[in-house]
mmCIF file of C-alpha atoms in Angstrom:
data_model
loop_
_atom_site.group_PDB
_atom_site.id
_atom_site.type_symbol
_atom_site.label_atom_id
_atom_site.label_comp_id
_atom_site.label_asym_id
_atom_site.label_seq_id
_atom_site.Cartn_x
_atom_site.Cartn_y
_atom_site.Cartn_z
ATOM 1 C CA LEU A 1185 -42.812 35.819 -45.504
ATOM 2 C CA LYS A 1186 -45.480 36.835 -48.002
ATOM 3 C CA LEU A 1187 -48.171 36.791 -45.307
ATOM 4 C CA ALA A 1188 -45.979 38.864 -42.973
ATOM 5 C CA GLU A 1189 -45.242 41.394 -45.698
ATOM 6 C CA ALA A 1190 -48.996 41.609 -46.353
ATOM 7 C CA GLY A 1191 -49.556 42.572 -42.697
ATOM 8 C CA ASP A 1192 -50.678 39.267 -41.168
ATOM 9 C CA ALA A 1193 -49.915 39.774 -37.451
ATOM 10 C CA LYS A 1194 -49.241 36.123 -36.626
ATOM 11 C CA ALA A 1195 -46.880 35.760 -39.581
ATOM 12 C CA MET A 1196 -45.120 38.992 -38.612
ATOM 13 C CA TYR A 1197 -44.621 37.693 -35.082
ATOM 14 C CA GLU A 1198 -43.258 34.383 -36.337
ATOM 15 C CA ILE A 1199 -40.834 36.076 -38.755
ATOM 16 C CA ALA A 1200 -39.652 38.465 -36.042
ATOM 17 C CA ASN A 1201 -39.016 35.539 -33.687
ATOM 18 C CA MET A 1202 -37.139 33.673 -36.371
ATOM 19 C CA TYR A 1203 -34.801 36.631 -36.815
ATOM 20 C CA PHE A 1204 -34.487 37.155 -33.066
ATOM 21 C CA TYR A 1205 -33.739 33.550 -32.072
ATOM 22 C CA GLY A 1206 -32.181 32.476 -35.358
ATOM 23 C CA PHE A 1207 -32.983 29.881 -37.979
ATOM 24 C CA THR A 1208 -31.240 27.746 -40.581
ATOM 25 C CA ASN A 1209 -31.676 28.967 -44.135
ATOM 26 C CA LYS A 1210 -31.993 26.806 -47.258
ATOM 27 C CA ASP A 1211 -28.179 26.736 -47.606
ATOM 28 C CA GLY A 1212 -27.776 25.288 -44.132
ATOM 29 C CA CYS A 1213 -26.388 28.504 -42.674
ATOM 30 C CA SER A 1214 -27.526 29.906 -39.336
ATOM 31 C CA VAL A 1215 -29.205 33.278 -39.565
ATOM 32 C CA ARG A 1216 -29.804 35.604 -36.636
ATOM 33 C CA ASP A 1217 -30.571 39.206 -37.458
ATOM 34 C CA PHE A 1218 -31.457 41.596 -34.615
ATOM 35 C CA PRO A 1219 -32.059 44.609 -36.900
ATOM 36 C CA LYS A 1220 -34.659 42.684 -38.898
ATOM 37 C CA ALA A 1221 -36.215 41.261 -35.729
ATOM 38 C CA TYR A 1222 -36.437 44.764 -34.314
ATOM 39 C CA GLU A 1223 -38.167 46.151 -37.409
ATOM 40 C CA TRP A 1224 -40.741 43.355 -37.463
ATOM 41 C CA PHE A 1225 -41.446 43.648 -33.719
ATOM 42 C CA LYS A 1226 -41.605 47.447 -33.912
ATOM 43 C CA ASN A 1227 -44.088 47.386 -36.803
ATOM 44 C CA LEU A 1228 -46.189 44.721 -35.116
ATOM 45 C CA SER A 1229 -46.214 46.564 -31.780
ATOM 46 C CA ALA A 1230 -47.882 49.553 -33.482
ATOM 47 C CA MET A 1231 -50.720 47.434 -34.892
ATOM 48 C CA ASP A 1232 -54.078 46.754 -33.296
ATOM 49 C CA SER A 1233 -53.580 43.020 -32.880
ATOM 50 C CA SER A 1234 -53.467 40.359 -30.201
ATOM 51 C CA TYR A 1235 -49.787 39.958 -31.147
ATOM 52 C CA SER A 1236 -48.934 43.611 -30.433
ATOM 53 C CA ALA A 1237 -48.394 43.038 -26.717
ATOM 54 C CA LEU A 1238 -46.156 40.039 -27.449
ATOM 55 C CA ALA A 1239 -44.125 42.229 -29.800
ATOM 56 C CA LYS A 1240 -43.788 44.858 -27.050
ATOM 57 C CA SER A 1241 -42.567 42.174 -24.672
ATOM 58 C CA MET A 1242 -39.911 41.158 -27.197
ATOM 59 C CA LEU A 1243 -38.892 44.776 -27.795
ATOM 60 C CA ALA A 1244 -38.492 45.108 -24.026
ATOM 61 C CA LYS A 1245 -36.245 42.043 -24.058
ATOM 62 C CA MET A 1246 -34.159 43.550 -26.866
ATOM 63 C CA TYR A 1247 -33.692 46.857 -25.035
ATOM 64 C CA TYR A 1248 -32.882 45.008 -21.805
ATOM 65 C CA ARG A 1249 -30.188 42.940 -23.528
ATOM 66 C CA GLY A 1250 -28.856 45.871 -25.525
ATOM 67 C CA VAL A 1251 -29.387 44.311 -28.966
ATOM 68 C CA VAL A 1252 -31.539 47.055 -30.516
ATOM 69 C CA PRO A 1253 -29.702 48.271 -33.622
ATOM 70 C CA ALA A 1254 -27.963 51.665 -33.353
ATOM 71 C CA GLU A 1255 -29.071 52.114 -29.719
ATOM 72 C CA LYS A 1256 -27.430 51.471 -26.390
ATOM 73 C CA GLN A 1257 -28.904 49.179 -23.781
ATOM 74 C CA SER A 1258 -31.858 50.973 -22.215
ATOM 75 C CA PHE A 1259 -33.486 49.765 -19.032
ATOM 76 C CA GLU A 1260 -35.840 52.749 -19.256
ATOM 77 C CA LYS A 1261 -37.215 51.691 -22.648
ATOM 78 C CA SER A 1262 -37.263 48.055 -21.556
ATOM 79 C CA PHE A 1263 -39.271 49.021 -18.481
ATOM 80 C CA GLU A 1264 -41.807 50.987 -20.547
ATOM 81 C CA PHE A 1265 -42.316 48.166 -23.048
ATOM 82 C CA HIS A 1266 -42.577 45.572 -20.244
ATOM 83 C CA ARG A 1267 -45.108 47.732 -18.414
ATOM 84 C CA SER A 1268 -47.240 48.047 -21.555
ATOM 85 C CA ALA A 1269 -47.048 44.310 -22.279
ATOM 86 C CA ALA A 1270 -47.707 43.424 -18.614
ATOM 87 C CA LEU A 1271 -50.833 45.566 -18.560
ATOM 88 C CA ALA A 1272 -51.948 43.722 -21.693
ATOM 89 C CA GLY A 1273 -51.552 40.388 -19.872
ATOM 90 C CA ILE A 1274 -48.198 39.031 -21.079
ATOM 91 C CA ASP A 1275 -46.903 36.818 -18.239
ATOM 92 C CA LEU A 1276 -43.179 37.161 -18.987
ATOM 93 C CA SER A 1277 -43.516 40.934 -18.981
ATOM 94 C CA LYS A 1278 -45.502 40.889 -15.729
ATOM 95 C CA GLN A 1279 -42.631 39.055 -14.099
ATOM 96 C CA GLN A 1280 -39.941 41.285 -15.589
ATOM 97 C CA TYR A 1281 -41.935 44.434 -14.803
ATOM 98 C CA ALA A 1282 -42.134 43.395 -11.140
ATOM 99 C CA PHE A 1283 -38.418 42.581 -11.093
ATOM 100 C CA MET A 1284 -37.471 45.930 -12.606
ATOM 101 C CA LEU A 1285 -39.671 47.759 -10.081
ATOM 102 C CA SER A 1286 -38.056 45.771 -7.271
ATOM 103 C CA MET A 1287 -34.562 46.762 -8.420
ATOM 104 C CA GLY A 1288 -35.247 50.280 -9.649
ATOM 105 C CA MET A 1289 -34.051 49.320 -13.136
ATOM 106 C CA GLY A 1290 -35.269 51.861 -15.669
ATOM 107 C CA CYS A 1291 -37.623 53.303 -13.052
ATOM 108 C CA GLU A 1292 -37.775 54.461 -9.478
ATOM 109 C CA PHE A 1293 -37.605 51.670 -6.908
ATOM 110 C CA ASP A 1294 -41.102 51.011 -5.572
ATOM 111 C CA TYR A 1295 -41.394 48.285 -2.926
ATOM 112 C CA ASN A 1296 -45.201 48.341 -2.799
ATOM 113 C CA ALA A 1297 -45.717 48.357 -6.575
ATOM 114 C CA ALA A 1298 -43.191 45.535 -7.038
ATOM 115 C CA GLU A 1299 -44.842 43.448 -4.326
ATOM 116 C CA GLN A 1300 -48.281 44.046 -5.878
ATOM 117 C CA GLN A 1301 -47.037 43.045 -9.336
ATOM 118 C CA TYR A 1302 -45.549 39.822 -7.976
ATOM 119 C CA LEU A 1303 -48.744 39.044 -6.050
ATOM 120 C CA SER A 1304 -50.831 39.725 -9.152
ATOM 121 C CA ALA A 1305 -48.662 37.386 -11.227
ATOM 122 C CA ILE A 1306 -48.997 34.674 -8.567
ATOM 123 C CA LYS A 1307 -52.756 35.172 -8.454
ATOM 124 C CA HIS A 1308 -52.860 34.567 -12.207
ATOM 125 C CA GLY A 1309 -50.953 31.286 -11.900
ATOM 126 C CA ASP A 1310 -47.338 32.345 -12.441
ATOM 127 C CA ASN A 1311 -45.444 29.876 -10.253
ATOM 128 C CA ILE A 1312 -42.049 31.429 -11.038
ATOM 129 C CA ALA A 1313 -43.297 34.661 -9.453
ATOM 130 C CA ILE A 1314 -43.611 32.794 -6.126
ATOM 131 C CA ASN A 1315 -39.865 32.220 -6.046
ATOM 132 C CA ASP A 1316 -39.151 35.739 -7.306
ATOM 133 C CA LEU A 1317 -41.342 37.307 -4.617
ATOM 134 C CA ALA A 1318 -39.706 35.174 -1.932
ATOM 135 C CA LYS A 1319 -36.256 36.320 -3.132
ATOM 136 C CA PHE A 1320 -37.565 39.902 -3.130
ATOM 137 C CA TYR A 1321 -38.698 39.511 0.494
ATOM 138 C CA ILE A 1322 -35.327 38.030 1.490
ATOM 139 C CA ARG A 1323 -33.459 40.877 -0.245
ATOM 140 C CA TYR A 1324 -35.344 43.384 1.907
ATOM 141 C CA GLY A 1325 -35.176 41.452 5.190
ATOM 142 C CA GLU A 1326 -38.755 40.143 5.144
ATOM 143 C CA PHE A 1327 -37.697 36.606 6.105
ATOM 144 C CA LYS A 1328 -41.005 35.575 7.675
ATOM 145 C CA LYS A 1329 -42.931 36.614 4.549
ATOM 146 C CA ALA A 1330 -40.480 34.648 2.401
ATOM 147 C CA ALA A 1331 -40.760 31.562 4.612
ATOM 148 C CA ASP A 1332 -44.562 31.764 4.610
ATOM 149 C CA LEU A 1333 -44.591 32.061 0.839
ATOM 150 C CA TYR A 1334 -42.309 29.052 0.399
ATOM 151 C CA ALA A 1335 -44.375 27.050 2.886
ATOM 152 C CA ARG A 1336 -47.551 27.727 0.896
ATOM 153 C CA ALA A 1337 -45.823 26.890 -2.381
ATOM 154 C CA ILE A 1338 -44.506 23.498 -1.326
ATOM 155 C CA PRO A 1339 -47.236 20.882 -1.216
ATOM 156 C CA HIS A 1340 -47.397 18.979 2.044
ATOM 157 C CA ARG A 1341 -46.459 15.376 1.470
ATOM 158 C CA LYS A 1342 -46.578 12.310 3.622
ATOM 159 C CA LYS A 1343 -43.220 11.252 4.951
ATOM 160 C CA CYS A 1344 -41.887 8.273 3.069
ATOM 161 C CA GLN A 1345 -40.655 5.211 4.829
ATOM 162 C CA ILE A 1346 -37.468 3.957 3.208
ATOM 163 C CA PRO A 1347 -37.218 0.172 3.358
ATOM 164 C CA PRO A 1348 -34.093 -0.975 5.237
ATOM 165 C CA SER A 1349 -32.985 -2.973 2.191
ATOM 166 C CA VAL A 1350 -32.563 0.283 0.212
ATOM 167 C CA ILE A 1351 -30.341 1.925 2.827
#
């Protein structure tokens, strides 16, 4: 806590996560405190640090879930924080940014931008984005694209011969 209070970005991120996800204090009680998590993430997001984008991703998650203190759920704010974190390279935010674009959550629906975000995430090794893009294609009637994507994602394996004694 002392390091975080002194402005150490990594310590601030760890403290914020502890408050967000919860921890057990010295008395054995569970502690989860969204207002404190929000303050730590908000302060960290304003810093010039490699942890700033991670903090923005977590703020986006808080706005998406509606757990920001004294504020209502805001897909618009979630979208903005996810976009900022995605542009900074945070994988979870890239995925969520693409999803929000594909659904028009907190933004205008944009088929092409959503598709490009999913393809970019896949290009950078995000395997979950493969499934998400395939579901996106199915949602909008692009069944061939979805099938092609699934076919590329599933490694081709030799057919196994099951011994008769196992059957």
